[in-house]
Amino acid sequence: QYKLVRSAVKFFDPSQYGIRDMACRSYWGGRRETDFRGLYAGPVAVMDFVSHYPVCAANQPLPNCLTKWINTDDINLIRQMEGFITITDWAFPEDEKYPCLCLKYDVRGRLIAPRRGPEATITIFEFLIALDYFGLTYKTVSATGFRPTENELNNPVRQTLKVFSQMKEAAKQRCLREGSDYNADLEYYQGKTLSNALIGKFMQALPAGEDAALMEFLTGNEFFSQLREQKSGYKYVAQCFAPEWGALILGRGRALLGLLFKLTNALTGHTD
């Protein structure tokens, strides 16, 4: 049994545009990388995270308009915080095989992880993983973040993902009792898909033409067909547009995947 719960707390304080700017500059996609080319002569183990993005989202403290933000360059205080950070003249050791800051696209639009750079804006979680496990060095640091309280820990994303997780687990246990494959079960698949889809909504943006095409398909209304013919350069965002949440969750996911690369001497890996 599930009941509808609606929160009256806003995602974002409109006066804090500087924080939103840092969140957008910290937002990068998933990581897909290989350290080997050709045929590998030897045994290979395949590893997988269990519900990687949903678990990262459930464990990630998320801010809202009541969050108390802090600006600091004190590394000891930064270690107590979640949020975003800008570093300058940063670098990894020359022998580091798996630099973990994914913040540059090549000419084909693929995300890559360089070994050094003049400046980077990333999540604090990514920064601390790079600092503690990868030997990251830097010249200056400037962080904007928050020390998590119950307000950020017990957030609506965690609560919603708990519902989807329960849906998945109930379907899995039912399939095990019935002797059927839970991966082919509709209810299990719904719980899994909704968990991942929720996270994608925080940065979803559709060009006006694509949005009109979707509405035309869903409604059959020719008005949207006419609207689609009008070329527009702006995009629509979802009602739950929250780049602060999207950036923090994906940053945690990338950092943990990068750490797994290093710990296992991975040949290849990806987050999706």
mmCIF file of C-alpha atoms in Angstrom:
data_model
loop_
_atom_site.group_PDB
_atom_site.id
_atom_site.type_symbol
_atom_site.label_atom_id
_atom_site.label_comp_id
_atom_site.label_asym_id
_atom_site.label_seq_id
_atom_site.Cartn_x
_atom_site.Cartn_y
_atom_site.Cartn_z
ATOM 1 C CA GLN A 1 0.000 0.000 0.000
ATOM 2 C CA TYR A 2 1.366 3.411 -1.022
ATOM 3 C CA LYS A 3 0.074 6.858 -0.189
ATOM 4 C CA LEU A 4 0.687 10.132 -1.991
ATOM 5 C CA VAL A 5 2.982 12.475 -0.093
ATOM 6 C CA ARG A 6 3.555 15.987 -1.410
ATOM 7 C CA SER A 7 6.348 18.141 -0.069
ATOM 8 C CA ALA A 8 5.892 21.891 0.340
ATOM 9 C CA VAL A 9 9.646 22.544 0.464
ATOM 10 C CA LYS A 10 11.048 24.151 -2.691
ATOM 11 C CA PHE A 11 14.086 22.706 -4.464
ATOM 12 C CA PHE A 12 15.854 25.997 -4.815
ATOM 13 C CA ASP A 13 16.104 29.499 -3.371
ATOM 14 C CA PRO A 14 15.845 31.808 -6.444
ATOM 15 C CA SER A 15 18.280 34.272 -4.865
ATOM 16 C CA GLN A 16 21.104 31.696 -4.952
ATOM 17 C CA TYR A 17 21.956 31.806 -8.636
ATOM 18 C CA GLY A 18 25.674 31.475 -7.880
ATOM 19 C CA ILE A 19 25.056 28.031 -6.407
ATOM 20 C CA ARG A 20 22.989 26.974 -9.405
ATOM 21 C CA ASP A 21 25.762 28.158 -11.719
ATOM 22 C CA MET A 22 28.316 25.991 -9.877
ATOM 23 C CA ALA A 23 25.933 23.036 -10.014
ATOM 24 C CA CYS A 24 25.507 23.383 -13.769
ATOM 25 C CA ARG A 25 29.273 23.667 -14.267
ATOM 26 C CA SER A 26 29.727 20.540 -12.089
ATOM 27 C CA TYR A 27 27.221 18.539 -14.113
ATOM 28 C CA TRP A 28 28.810 15.994 -16.441
ATOM 29 C CA GLY A 29 27.499 12.788 -17.923
ATOM 30 C CA GLY A 30 28.268 9.171 -17.131
ATOM 31 C CA ARG A 31 31.700 7.638 -17.563
ATOM 32 C CA ARG A 32 32.618 5.092 -20.238
ATOM 33 C CA GLU A 33 36.287 4.279 -20.601
ATOM 34 C CA THR A 34 38.761 1.572 -21.610
ATOM 35 C CA ASP A 35 42.410 1.143 -20.680
ATOM 36 C CA PHE A 36 43.129 -1.708 -23.093
ATOM 37 C CA ARG A 37 42.916 -2.293 -26.824
ATOM 38 C CA GLY A 38 43.047 -5.628 -28.648
ATOM 39 C CA LEU A 39 42.744 -9.207 -27.400
ATOM 40 C CA TYR A 40 43.475 -9.780 -23.724
ATOM 41 C CA ALA A 41 45.277 -13.053 -22.985
ATOM 42 C CA GLY A 42 44.165 -14.029 -19.515
ATOM 43 C CA PRO A 43 41.177 -14.481 -17.192
ATOM 44 C CA VAL A 44 38.720 -11.599 -16.887
ATOM 45 C CA ALA A 45 36.191 -10.960 -14.124
ATOM 46 C CA VAL A 46 33.027 -8.956 -14.815
ATOM 47 C CA MET A 47 31.824 -6.797 -11.917
ATOM 48 C CA ASP A 48 28.685 -4.729 -11.567
ATOM 49 C CA PHE A 49 27.273 -2.297 -9.044
ATOM 50 C CA VAL A 50 23.859 -3.226 -7.686
ATOM 51 C CA SER A 51 21.505 -0.336 -8.573
ATOM 52 C CA HIS A 52 24.413 2.085 -8.845
ATOM 53 C CA TYR A 53 22.593 5.369 -9.562
ATOM 54 C CA PRO A 54 19.632 4.713 -7.210
ATOM 55 C CA VAL A 55 21.994 3.773 -4.367
ATOM 56 C CA CYS A 56 24.139 6.872 -5.021
ATOM 57 C CA ALA A 57 20.996 9.009 -5.019
ATOM 58 C CA ALA A 58 19.674 7.450 -1.806
ATOM 59 C CA ASN A 59 23.019 8.006 -0.046
ATOM 60 C CA GLN A 60 23.502 11.555 -1.340
ATOM 61 C CA PRO A 61 22.406 14.417 0.948
ATOM 62 C CA LEU A 62 20.429 16.847 -1.211
ATOM 63 C CA PRO A 63 19.897 20.579 -0.575
ATOM 64 C CA ASN A 64 16.715 22.609 -0.750
ATOM 65 C CA CYS A 65 15.733 26.227 -0.104
ATOM 66 C CA LEU A 66 16.252 25.750 3.664
ATOM 67 C CA THR A 67 19.860 24.576 3.292
ATOM 68 C CA LYS A 68 22.541 26.707 4.943
ATOM 69 C CA TRP A 69 25.319 27.194 2.377
ATOM 70 C CA ILE A 70 28.960 27.867 3.235
ATOM 71 C CA ASN A 71 31.726 29.437 1.139
ATOM 72 C CA THR A 72 35.191 28.336 2.224
ATOM 73 C CA ASP A 73 38.727 27.359 1.230
ATOM 74 C CA ASP A 74 39.361 25.484 4.511
ATOM 75 C CA ILE A 75 40.086 21.868 3.562
ATOM 76 C CA ASN A 76 39.157 20.585 7.032
ATOM 77 C CA LEU A 77 35.728 22.202 6.750
ATOM 78 C CA ILE A 78 35.342 21.008 3.152
ATOM 79 C CA ARG A 79 35.782 17.426 4.387
ATOM 80 C CA GLN A 80 32.566 17.853 6.394
ATOM 81 C CA MET A 81 30.602 19.235 3.458
ATOM 82 C CA GLU A 82 28.663 18.280 0.353
ATOM 83 C CA GLY A 83 28.386 20.623 -2.609
ATOM 84 C CA PHE A 84 30.609 22.058 -5.310
ATOM 85 C CA ILE A 85 34.217 23.131 -5.549
ATOM 86 C CA THR A 86 36.510 24.945 -7.992
ATOM 87 C CA ILE A 87 40.222 24.067 -8.088
ATOM 88 C CA THR A 88 43.003 25.628 -10.170
ATOM 89 C CA ASP A 89 46.244 24.266 -11.644
ATOM 90 C CA TRP A 90 45.291 20.728 -10.710
ATOM 91 C CA ALA A 91 47.071 17.537 -11.673
ATOM 92 C CA PHE A 92 47.314 13.814 -11.023
ATOM 93 C CA PRO A 93 50.648 11.955 -10.769
ATOM 94 C CA GLU A 94 52.178 11.086 -14.145
ATOM 95 C CA ASP A 95 51.874 7.362 -13.412
ATOM 96 C CA GLU A 96 48.168 7.533 -12.522
ATOM 97 C CA LYS A 97 46.362 5.250 -14.995
ATOM 98 C CA TYR A 98 42.862 6.267 -13.996
ATOM 99 C CA PRO A 99 42.546 10.027 -13.381
ATOM 100 C CA CYS A 100 39.048 10.370 -12.012
ATOM 101 C CA LEU A 101 37.866 13.885 -12.911
ATOM 102 C CA CYS A 102 35.676 13.550 -16.016
ATOM 103 C CA LEU A 103 35.260 17.122 -17.181
ATOM 104 C CA LYS A 104 36.317 17.491 -20.767
ATOM 105 C CA TYR A 105 34.732 16.483 -24.063
ATOM 106 C CA ASP A 106 36.776 15.520 -27.100
ATOM 107 C CA VAL A 107 35.897 16.556 -30.662
ATOM 108 C CA ARG A 108 33.347 13.742 -30.928
ATOM 109 C CA GLY A 109 31.502 14.828 -27.808
ATOM 110 C CA ARG A 110 32.790 12.002 -25.632
ATOM 111 C CA LEU A 111 33.573 12.633 -21.987
ATOM 112 C CA ILE A 112 37.211 12.090 -21.055
ATOM 113 C CA ALA A 113 39.251 12.275 -17.845
ATOM 114 C CA PRO A 114 42.437 14.337 -18.361
ATOM 115 C CA ARG A 115 45.469 14.100 -16.091
ATOM 116 C CA ARG A 116 45.780 17.855 -15.499
ATOM 117 C CA GLY A 117 44.063 21.170 -16.204
ATOM 118 C CA PRO A 118 44.037 24.903 -15.423
ATOM 119 C CA GLU A 119 40.664 24.879 -13.648
ATOM 120 C CA ALA A 120 37.877 22.461 -12.745
ATOM 121 C CA THR A 121 34.486 22.808 -11.084
ATOM 122 C CA ILE A 122 33.360 19.480 -9.634
ATOM 123 C CA THR A 123 31.427 18.060 -6.698
ATOM 124 C CA ILE A 124 33.083 17.980 -3.296
ATOM 125 C CA PHE A 125 32.635 14.196 -3.194
ATOM 126 C CA GLU A 126 34.627 13.821 -6.425
ATOM 127 C CA PHE A 127 37.299 16.183 -5.110
ATOM 128 C CA LEU A 128 37.786 14.238 -1.872
ATOM 129 C CA ILE A 129 37.968 10.879 -3.667
ATOM 130 C CA ALA A 130 40.587 12.321 -6.043
ATOM 131 C CA LEU A 131 42.523 13.861 -3.159
ATOM 132 C CA ASP A 132 42.527 10.811 -0.870
ATOM 133 C CA TYR A 133 42.917 7.976 -3.389
ATOM 134 C CA PHE A 134 44.417 9.410 -6.586
ATOM 135 C CA GLY A 135 47.078 11.850 -5.389
ATOM 136 C CA LEU A 136 45.380 14.974 -6.756
ATOM 137 C CA THR A 137 47.318 18.213 -6.317
ATOM 138 C CA TYR A 138 46.043 21.761 -6.853
ATOM 139 C CA LYS A 139 47.012 25.400 -6.344
ATOM 140 C CA THR A 140 43.824 27.020 -5.027
ATOM 141 C CA VAL A 141 40.454 25.749 -3.883
ATOM 142 C CA SER A 142 37.097 27.469 -3.402
ATOM 143 C CA ALA A 143 34.081 25.506 -2.180
ATOM 144 C CA THR A 144 30.379 26.254 -1.908
ATOM 145 C CA GLY A 145 28.538 23.606 0.056
ATOM 146 C CA PHE A 146 26.663 22.560 3.162
ATOM 147 C CA ARG A 147 27.148 20.373 6.196
ATOM 148 C CA PRO A 148 24.390 17.740 5.925
ATOM 149 C CA THR A 149 21.613 17.863 8.498
ATOM 150 C CA GLU A 150 18.339 15.944 8.756
ATOM 151 C CA ASN A 151 16.915 18.455 6.258
ATOM 152 C CA GLU A 152 19.315 17.247 3.531
ATOM 153 C CA LEU A 153 19.644 13.608 4.616
ATOM 154 C CA ASN A 154 15.940 12.748 4.798
ATOM 155 C CA ASN A 155 15.134 14.177 1.370
ATOM 156 C CA PRO A 156 12.190 13.330 -0.927
ATOM 157 C CA VAL A 157 14.449 11.545 -3.433
ATOM 158 C CA ARG A 158 15.553 9.058 -0.785
ATOM 159 C CA GLN A 159 11.946 8.547 0.281
ATOM 160 C CA THR A 160 10.755 8.002 -3.299
ATOM 161 C CA LEU A 161 13.585 5.611 -4.151
ATOM 162 C CA LYS A 162 12.722 3.608 -1.049
ATOM 163 C CA VAL A 163 9.243 3.015 -2.512
ATOM 164 C CA PHE A 164 10.694 1.857 -5.853
ATOM 165 C CA SER A 165 13.231 -0.339 -4.051
ATOM 166 C CA GLN A 166 10.454 -2.008 -2.088
ATOM 167 C CA MET A 167 8.532 -2.543 -5.328
ATOM 168 C CA LYS A 168 11.574 -4.204 -6.896
ATOM 169 C CA GLU A 169 12.321 -6.394 -3.897
ATOM 170 C CA ALA A 170 8.694 -7.546 -3.538
ATOM 171 C CA ALA A 171 8.604 -8.498 -7.230
ATOM 172 C CA LYS A 172 11.948 -10.294 -6.937
ATOM 173 C CA GLN A 173 10.848 -12.343 -3.939
ATOM 174 C CA ARG A 174 7.567 -13.244 -5.652
ATOM 175 C CA CYS A 175 9.429 -14.425 -8.747
ATOM 176 C CA LEU A 176 11.797 -16.507 -6.629
ATOM 177 C CA ARG A 177 8.829 -18.182 -4.937
ATOM 178 C CA GLU A 178 7.236 -18.849 -8.328
ATOM 179 C CA GLY A 179 10.499 -20.033 -9.885
ATOM 180 C CA SER A 180 10.391 -17.382 -12.626
ATOM 181 C CA ASP A 181 13.031 -14.944 -13.884
ATOM 182 C CA TYR A 182 12.600 -11.672 -12.010
ATOM 183 C CA ASN A 183 14.577 -9.784 -14.678
ATOM 184 C CA ALA A 184 11.709 -10.523 -17.084
ATOM 185 C CA ASP A 185 9.025 -9.481 -14.586
ATOM 186 C CA LEU A 186 7.082 -6.303 -15.413
ATOM 187 C CA GLU A 187 6.743 -5.049 -11.834
ATOM 188 C CA TYR A 188 10.454 -5.613 -11.141
ATOM 189 C CA TYR A 189 11.374 -3.834 -14.367
ATOM 190 C CA GLN A 190 9.061 -0.926 -13.527
ATOM 191 C CA GLY A 191 10.685 -0.414 -10.133
ATOM 192 C CA LYS A 192 14.161 -0.513 -11.680
ATOM 193 C CA THR A 193 13.296 1.803 -14.573
ATOM 194 C CA LEU A 194 11.464 4.363 -12.436
ATOM 195 C CA SER A 195 14.429 4.570 -10.052
ATOM 196 C CA ASN A 196 16.829 5.454 -12.864
ATOM 197 C CA ALA A 197 14.344 7.667 -14.733
ATOM 198 C CA LEU A 198 13.749 9.816 -11.653
ATOM 199 C CA ILE A 199 17.423 10.837 -11.530
ATOM 200 C CA GLY A 200 17.457 11.767 -15.220
ATOM 201 C CA LYS A 201 14.550 14.165 -14.726
ATOM 202 C CA PHE A 202 16.644 16.549 -12.624
ATOM 203 C CA MET A 203 18.518 17.795 -15.707
ATOM 204 C CA GLN A 204 16.044 16.949 -18.465
ATOM 205 C CA ALA A 205 15.702 19.598 -21.157
ATOM 206 C CA LEU A 206 13.895 19.255 -24.473
ATOM 207 C CA PRO A 207 14.184 21.559 -27.480
ATOM 208 C CA ALA A 208 10.850 23.214 -28.162
ATOM 209 C CA GLY A 209 10.406 21.192 -31.354
ATOM 210 C CA GLU A 210 10.961 17.853 -29.624
ATOM 211 C CA ASP A 211 8.576 18.785 -26.835
ATOM 212 C CA ALA A 212 5.914 19.716 -29.366
ATOM 213 C CA ALA A 213 6.440 16.467 -31.272
ATOM 214 C CA LEU A 214 5.963 14.494 -28.049
ATOM 215 C CA MET A 215 2.780 16.369 -27.160
ATOM 216 C CA GLU A 216 1.437 15.860 -30.678
ATOM 217 C CA PHE A 217 2.006 12.119 -30.331
ATOM 218 C CA LEU A 218 0.373 11.960 -26.899
ATOM 219 C CA THR A 219 -2.634 14.164 -27.686
ATOM 220 C CA GLY A 220 -3.187 13.880 -31.420
ATOM 221 C CA ASN A 221 -3.656 17.663 -31.414
ATOM 222 C CA GLU A 222 -2.555 19.276 -34.675
ATOM 223 C CA PHE A 223 -1.729 22.479 -32.801
ATOM 224 C CA PHE A 224 1.482 20.868 -31.595
ATOM 225 C CA SER A 225 2.312 19.871 -35.160
ATOM 226 C CA GLN A 226 2.090 23.522 -36.171
ATOM 227 C CA LEU A 227 4.162 24.548 -33.142
ATOM 228 C CA ARG A 228 6.843 22.017 -34.062
ATOM 229 C CA GLU A 229 7.238 23.706 -37.434
ATOM 230 C CA GLN A 230 8.213 26.933 -35.713
ATOM 231 C CA LYS A 231 11.956 26.639 -35.158
ATOM 232 C CA SER A 232 13.043 27.738 -31.717
ATOM 233 C CA GLY A 233 16.430 27.878 -30.003
ATOM 234 C CA TYR A 234 15.248 27.581 -26.404
ATOM 235 C CA LYS A 235 14.525 24.433 -24.400
ATOM 236 C CA TYR A 236 11.901 23.392 -21.911
ATOM 237 C CA VAL A 237 12.955 21.860 -18.612
ATOM 238 C CA ALA A 238 10.991 19.430 -16.493
ATOM 239 C CA GLN A 239 9.015 20.699 -13.498
ATOM 240 C CA CYS A 240 11.460 18.884 -11.217
ATOM 241 C CA PHE A 241 14.496 20.563 -12.824
ATOM 242 C CA ALA A 242 17.138 20.464 -10.072
ATOM 243 C CA PRO A 243 20.711 20.607 -11.415
ATOM 244 C CA GLU A 244 22.031 20.736 -7.843
ATOM 245 C CA TRP A 245 20.588 17.277 -7.208
ATOM 246 C CA GLY A 246 21.552 15.870 -10.616
ATOM 247 C CA ALA A 247 25.154 17.094 -10.363
ATOM 248 C CA LEU A 248 25.656 15.744 -6.834
ATOM 249 C CA ILE A 249 24.223 12.315 -7.647
ATOM 250 C CA LEU A 250 26.133 11.837 -10.911
ATOM 251 C CA GLY A 251 29.339 13.155 -9.335
ATOM 252 C CA ARG A 252 29.082 10.505 -6.625
ATOM 253 C CA GLY A 253 28.411 7.814 -9.229
ATOM 254 C CA ARG A 254 31.407 8.772 -11.388
ATOM 255 C CA ALA A 255 33.743 9.028 -8.392
ATOM 256 C CA LEU A 256 32.859 5.573 -7.113
ATOM 257 C CA LEU A 257 33.234 4.040 -10.566
ATOM 258 C CA GLY A 258 36.649 5.698 -10.920
ATOM 259 C CA LEU A 259 37.676 4.289 -7.551
ATOM 260 C CA LEU A 260 36.601 0.814 -8.688
ATOM 261 C CA PHE A 261 38.736 1.252 -11.839
ATOM 262 C CA LYS A 262 41.767 1.941 -9.677
ATOM 263 C CA LEU A 263 41.154 -0.795 -7.094
ATOM 264 C CA THR A 264 40.612 -3.515 -9.712
ATOM 265 C CA ASN A 265 43.056 -2.350 -12.407
ATOM 266 C CA ALA A 266 40.093 -2.362 -14.791
ATOM 267 C CA LEU A 267 40.358 -2.995 -18.511
ATOM 268 C CA THR A 268 37.105 -1.159 -19.228
ATOM 269 C CA GLY A 269 34.011 0.112 -17.486
ATOM 270 C CA HIS A 270 31.004 2.370 -17.751
ATOM 271 C CA THR A 271 28.186 3.839 -15.672
ATOM 272 C CA ASP A 272 25.288 3.083 -18.011
#
